[in-house]
Amino acid sequence: MSICLAAAHVRAHHGPVGAPAFYNTDELLILEGELTEVFWRNPHVRFELRVIDETGEEAFWELETGVPNQMESGGFTEDMFPVGRQVKAAGFVSRHRSDFLGLRNLLLPNGVEYAGGRGELIWSDRRLEPETPPERVRRTDRPATEANSIFGIWGLGLRPSEWMAEQDYDHVLSEAGRAAKDAFRPIDHPILQCVPRGMPERMLPGSMEFVDEGERIVMRHFWWGGDRIIHLDRNAPPEGTPHSHLGYSVGRWESEDVLVVDTTLVNYPYFDREGTPQTDQVAFEERFTVVLAEGEEPARLDYRLTATDPVMFAEPLVIETAFDWSARGNIETSSCEMWERSGQDN
């Protein structure tokens, strides 16, 4: 069993294990040892690796990889990773914890290599793949059913890193907003402590389900932390309503295809995953416009978000995008759990 470093000539993953703010991506660390534990929970799947160095000293490493839901949608399951067996791991060491590795590759005892869904292989020509590949629907394919209203599931098929790479709204920040964002440290993001994502961070990117409950609409997301409730029978929050991570939303139908939602009383500190700040004075207007399928064009949900904050934004922050119609099923909300490793006190 050994530890060695290599220059990172391989292409880094998109997402947390390739983010320079979290990991030293200049050097690829290679570890060999016993896979002692698998923790298949949000916010990310983690493995524990027991390593013995040349002097006989024992060390336990925590290896982090993808989000459980995304891994499962790719056909990966917990039982594919054999606890108690010898494996070889490659990844990037955390800038914040010396025993924490952003996992890029994992060579299993049978010679098959895990490298996520599309990462480059290092040691093997045999990629770990599910026995029964998941059904994948290309964005150009039509779903089995078509939308005839907003109710159902809509998705935005981008990874968080891909979504953020397309955004450019720092110019609307006030002086206070720029200072707060400059001071942001990704390691301090509340989701790493299983604090639920708030409004509007949980909206983009991802999937959401609209459920018709008469005088209110339930908006359900994969992320833990409760459903968003859009009240159609009010035009303002009741007096004394407390602030919360999702705030209080009131909605109205501008037409049968256009839903307008106003949200206030949000106390979540970030607009996005990159630490764009907001205060509890932030207010949001969302416009959801259903565009029904026509000819070869599938149904979509056009989305426009306008955010105002008298402290952090010098002018309104506007985002526009479109969600794809997905299905008439339902979204199962996830949970999050902090990991207390069995080997962390050894």
XYZ file of C-alpha atoms in Angstrom:
346
model
C 0.000 0.000 0.000
C 1.422 3.375 -0.939
C 1.000 7.070 -1.501
C 2.450 8.970 -4.440
C 2.015 12.261 -6.278
C 1.771 12.851 -10.009
C 1.450 15.945 -12.143
C -2.191 16.488 -13.034
C -2.024 16.040 -16.801
C -5.475 14.464 -16.819
C -8.540 16.596 -17.401
C -10.254 17.529 -14.144
C -13.916 16.803 -13.530
C -16.478 19.537 -13.630
C -17.938 19.985 -10.161
C -16.509 19.899 -6.628
C -13.644 17.419 -7.115
C -12.146 19.645 -9.808
C -12.790 23.012 -8.191
C -9.518 24.838 -7.406
C -11.229 26.652 -4.525
C -11.610 23.303 -2.743
C -8.747 21.182 -4.078
C -5.132 21.447 -5.167
C -5.710 20.491 -8.794
C -2.049 20.902 -9.791
C -1.077 17.503 -8.392
C -2.875 14.187 -8.599
C -2.443 12.083 -5.464
C -2.512 8.300 -5.827
C -3.413 6.158 -2.812
C -3.540 2.395 -2.359
C -5.337 0.816 0.550
C -8.406 -0.903 1.938
C -11.862 0.486 1.232
C -13.288 0.421 4.759
C -16.578 2.303 4.462
C -19.054 3.753 1.956
C -21.318 6.672 2.903
C -24.055 7.038 0.273
C -25.671 10.284 1.450
C -25.981 13.922 0.449
C -24.301 16.282 0.011
C -21.819 13.885 -1.729
C -21.000 10.184 -1.772
C -17.892 9.488 0.293
C -15.559 6.556 0.857
C -13.124 5.826 3.674
C -9.726 4.422 2.684
C -7.276 2.839 5.128
C -3.684 3.370 3.977
C -0.404 2.043 5.417
C 2.708 4.034 4.481
C 6.302 2.769 4.092
C 6.964 3.193 7.834
C 3.968 1.079 8.790
C 1.911 4.041 9.973
C -1.841 3.775 9.457
C -3.909 6.656 8.069
C -7.558 7.041 7.093
C -8.526 9.149 4.088
C -11.955 10.452 3.143
C -12.669 10.336 -0.600
C -15.467 12.466 -2.039
C -17.239 11.901 -5.340
C -20.630 12.757 -6.881
C -24.103 13.535 -5.561
C -26.036 10.307 -4.798
C -28.989 11.214 -7.011
C -26.748 11.972 -9.988
C -24.735 8.792 -9.487
C -27.889 6.694 -9.248
C -29.315 8.311 -12.377
C -26.092 7.193 -14.090
C -26.674 3.631 -12.900
C -24.108 3.574 -10.068
C -25.087 2.000 -6.744
C -23.445 1.583 -3.360
C -22.925 -2.163 -3.765
C -20.614 -1.627 -6.758
C -17.855 -0.510 -4.367
C -16.514 -3.492 -2.351
C -15.884 -2.687 1.305
C -12.975 -4.627 2.789
C -11.082 -4.962 -0.496
C -7.883 -3.332 -1.765
C -8.334 -0.464 -4.220
C -6.273 2.259 -5.846
C -7.546 5.856 -5.773
C -6.499 9.025 -7.578
C -7.690 12.526 -6.863
C -6.948 16.007 -5.592
C -6.122 16.821 -1.967
C -8.389 19.290 -0.216
C -7.014 22.767 0.443
C -8.801 22.680 3.795
C -8.246 19.123 5.110
C -5.052 17.156 4.613
C -6.829 13.763 4.797
C -9.587 14.606 2.304
C -9.418 13.680 -1.387
C -11.644 14.762 -4.249
C -11.908 11.398 -5.987
C -11.229 11.275 -9.698
C -10.525 7.569 -10.316
C -10.925 4.367 -8.323
C -9.428 1.069 -9.514
C -11.402 -1.859 -8.111
C -9.987 -5.335 -7.283
C -11.394 -6.865 -10.488
C -9.444 -4.425 -12.672
C -12.465 -2.276 -13.487
C -12.026 1.474 -13.028
C -14.533 4.029 -11.786
C -14.111 7.492 -13.298
C -17.593 8.911 -12.977
C -19.845 8.842 -15.981
C -17.376 10.269 -18.494
C -14.012 10.843 -16.820
C -10.753 9.647 -18.357
C -9.398 6.261 -17.280
C -5.877 6.132 -15.823
C -5.021 2.495 -15.162
C -7.502 0.286 -16.978
C -9.302 -0.034 -20.295
C -12.375 -1.371 -18.494
C -14.756 1.265 -17.165
C -17.104 0.599 -14.237
C -20.554 0.661 -15.775
C -23.938 -0.513 -14.538
C -25.024 -4.003 -15.601
C -28.271 -2.474 -16.825
C -27.489 0.972 -18.254
C -30.035 3.605 -17.209
C -32.436 4.897 -19.804
C -31.138 8.241 -20.974
C -33.277 10.661 -22.938
C -31.351 12.970 -25.207
C -32.381 16.609 -25.063
C -33.467 16.288 -28.712
C -35.813 13.376 -27.907
C -39.474 13.909 -27.138
C -40.828 12.680 -23.789
C -43.514 10.008 -23.783
C -46.140 12.579 -22.763
C -46.443 16.266 -23.523
C -47.163 19.155 -21.202
C -50.580 20.771 -21.368
C -50.051 23.025 -18.340
C -47.363 23.992 -15.845
C -48.181 21.012 -13.626
C -45.654 18.194 -13.824
C -41.865 17.982 -13.820
C -39.546 20.368 -15.630
C -35.774 20.055 -15.773
C -32.687 22.027 -16.682
C -30.067 19.571 -17.928
C -26.915 21.384 -16.843
C -24.459 20.625 -14.087
C -24.036 23.405 -11.512
C -20.566 24.245 -12.831
C -21.891 24.410 -16.399
C -24.769 26.632 -15.325
C -22.528 29.022 -13.381
C -20.064 29.253 -16.288
C -22.846 30.786 -18.382
C -23.786 33.448 -15.818
C -22.415 36.979 -15.690
C -24.124 39.303 -13.252
C -21.362 40.477 -10.909
C -21.627 43.898 -12.547
C -24.946 44.518 -10.763
C -23.387 44.144 -7.309
C -23.069 47.191 -5.102
C -19.792 48.047 -3.406
C -20.980 46.136 -0.341
C -22.005 43.219 -2.545
C -18.611 43.017 -4.241
C -16.821 43.131 -0.904
C -19.007 40.357 0.511
C -18.494 38.140 -2.530
C -14.729 38.698 -2.465
C -14.725 37.531 1.160
C -16.712 34.358 0.408
C -14.926 31.055 1.046
C -16.512 28.015 -0.646
C -15.614 25.866 2.353
C -18.016 27.993 4.425
C -21.028 27.291 2.212
C -23.856 26.119 4.492
C -24.765 23.102 2.336
C -21.512 21.447 3.436
C -23.092 21.320 6.909
C -26.370 19.945 5.480
C -28.113 23.317 5.776
C -30.866 23.336 3.093
C -30.361 25.405 -0.037
C -32.501 28.522 0.031
C -34.184 30.808 -2.433
C -33.159 31.275 -5.203
C -30.123 28.965 -5.129
C -32.179 25.776 -5.099
C -33.997 26.835 -8.280
C -31.034 26.739 -10.659
C -30.012 24.420 -12.090
C -32.078 21.318 -11.493
C -35.530 19.824 -11.798
C -38.757 20.919 -10.163
C -42.288 19.626 -9.921
C -45.412 21.787 -9.844
C -48.358 20.266 -7.952
C -51.852 21.768 -8.173
C -53.512 22.089 -4.758
C -56.212 24.570 -5.661
C -55.524 27.821 -3.816
C -51.856 27.007 -3.598
C -49.175 25.453 -5.789
C -46.552 23.168 -4.287
C -43.142 23.414 -5.932
C -41.067 20.365 -5.099
C -37.314 19.968 -5.629
C -34.850 17.146 -5.169
C -33.009 19.143 -2.484
C -33.920 18.654 1.154
C -35.366 21.527 3.164
C -39.090 21.446 2.407
C -41.313 22.363 -0.523
C -41.905 25.863 -1.812
C -45.524 26.897 -1.367
C -46.988 29.461 -3.770
C -50.110 31.035 -2.279
C -52.681 31.990 -4.913
C -55.245 33.336 -2.433
C -53.092 36.176 -1.089
C -51.160 39.132 -2.489
C -48.837 39.544 0.517
C -47.568 37.482 3.452
C -49.692 37.447 6.617
C -48.576 39.971 9.211
C -45.883 38.548 11.462
C -44.714 35.853 9.034
C -41.084 35.023 9.911
C -38.213 34.965 7.460
C -37.066 31.557 6.213
C -34.638 30.037 3.720
C -37.395 29.812 1.074
C -39.299 32.934 2.070
C -43.012 33.489 1.480
C -44.355 33.283 -2.077
C -47.601 34.653 -3.500
C -48.650 33.955 -7.068
C -51.143 34.986 -9.704
C -52.089 33.771 -13.162
C -51.406 36.494 -15.690
C -52.922 34.167 -18.288
C -53.560 30.431 -18.397
C -49.943 29.889 -19.467
C -48.147 32.548 -17.382
C -47.613 32.254 -13.628
C -46.101 35.243 -11.797
C -44.653 34.644 -8.317
C -43.431 37.263 -5.818
C -41.247 36.085 -2.940
C -40.071 38.015 0.133
C -38.993 37.243 3.715
C -35.957 35.224 2.595
C -33.083 34.918 5.067
C -30.786 32.671 3.014
C -27.429 34.495 2.665
C -26.489 33.540 -0.910
C -28.052 34.101 -4.303
C -26.059 31.252 -5.864
C -23.443 28.581 -5.194
C -20.604 31.009 -5.902
C -21.302 33.178 -2.860
C -23.147 36.069 -4.516
C -24.553 37.742 -1.385
C -28.074 38.799 -0.532
C -29.705 40.204 2.602
C -33.069 39.572 4.231
C -34.349 42.574 2.265
C -34.046 40.702 -1.032
C -37.209 40.328 -3.131
C -37.868 38.137 -6.165
C -40.284 38.192 -9.052
C -40.465 34.986 -11.099
C -42.298 34.587 -14.385
C -43.050 31.041 -15.563
C -44.362 30.870 -19.129
C -45.518 27.544 -20.554
C -44.755 27.162 -24.262
C -46.642 24.119 -25.530
C -45.155 21.659 -28.013
C -45.612 22.581 -31.653
C -44.401 20.556 -34.616
C -40.881 19.329 -33.871
C -40.425 21.775 -31.000
C -40.960 20.158 -27.567
C -42.731 21.923 -24.727
C -40.666 24.208 -22.543
C -41.070 26.445 -19.510
C -39.546 29.885 -20.007
C -38.257 31.335 -16.748
C -37.362 34.895 -15.833
C -36.121 35.793 -12.350
C -35.727 39.404 -11.236
C -34.065 40.007 -7.862
C -33.726 43.294 -5.998
C -31.720 43.933 -2.847
C -31.124 47.518 -1.655
C -27.895 46.522 0.085
C -26.125 44.028 -2.190
C -27.403 44.919 -5.691
C -26.881 48.276 -7.363
C -29.588 47.384 -9.891
C -32.013 44.496 -10.424
C -30.376 41.142 -11.118
C -32.134 39.344 -13.967
C -31.765 35.715 -15.078
C -33.535 34.117 -18.020
C -33.517 30.451 -18.977
C -35.852 27.663 -20.130
C -36.730 24.324 -18.540
C -37.567 21.195 -20.553
C -40.754 19.206 -19.983
C -39.832 15.958 -18.290
C -42.720 13.853 -17.030
C -45.885 13.538 -15.034
C -44.308 11.484 -12.248
C -43.140 12.966 -8.990
C -39.868 14.137 -7.496
C -38.627 12.401 -4.372
C -37.043 14.875 -1.992
C -33.619 13.855 -0.708
C -32.113 14.101 2.749
C -28.667 15.070 4.009
C -26.556 13.597 6.765
C -23.149 14.483 8.165
C -20.704 11.573 8.186
C -18.949 10.449 11.353
C -16.386 8.038 9.953
C -15.558 4.906 11.902
C -11.836 5.500 11.359
C -11.706 9.221 12.037
C -10.750 8.830 15.691
C -8.211 6.073 15.068
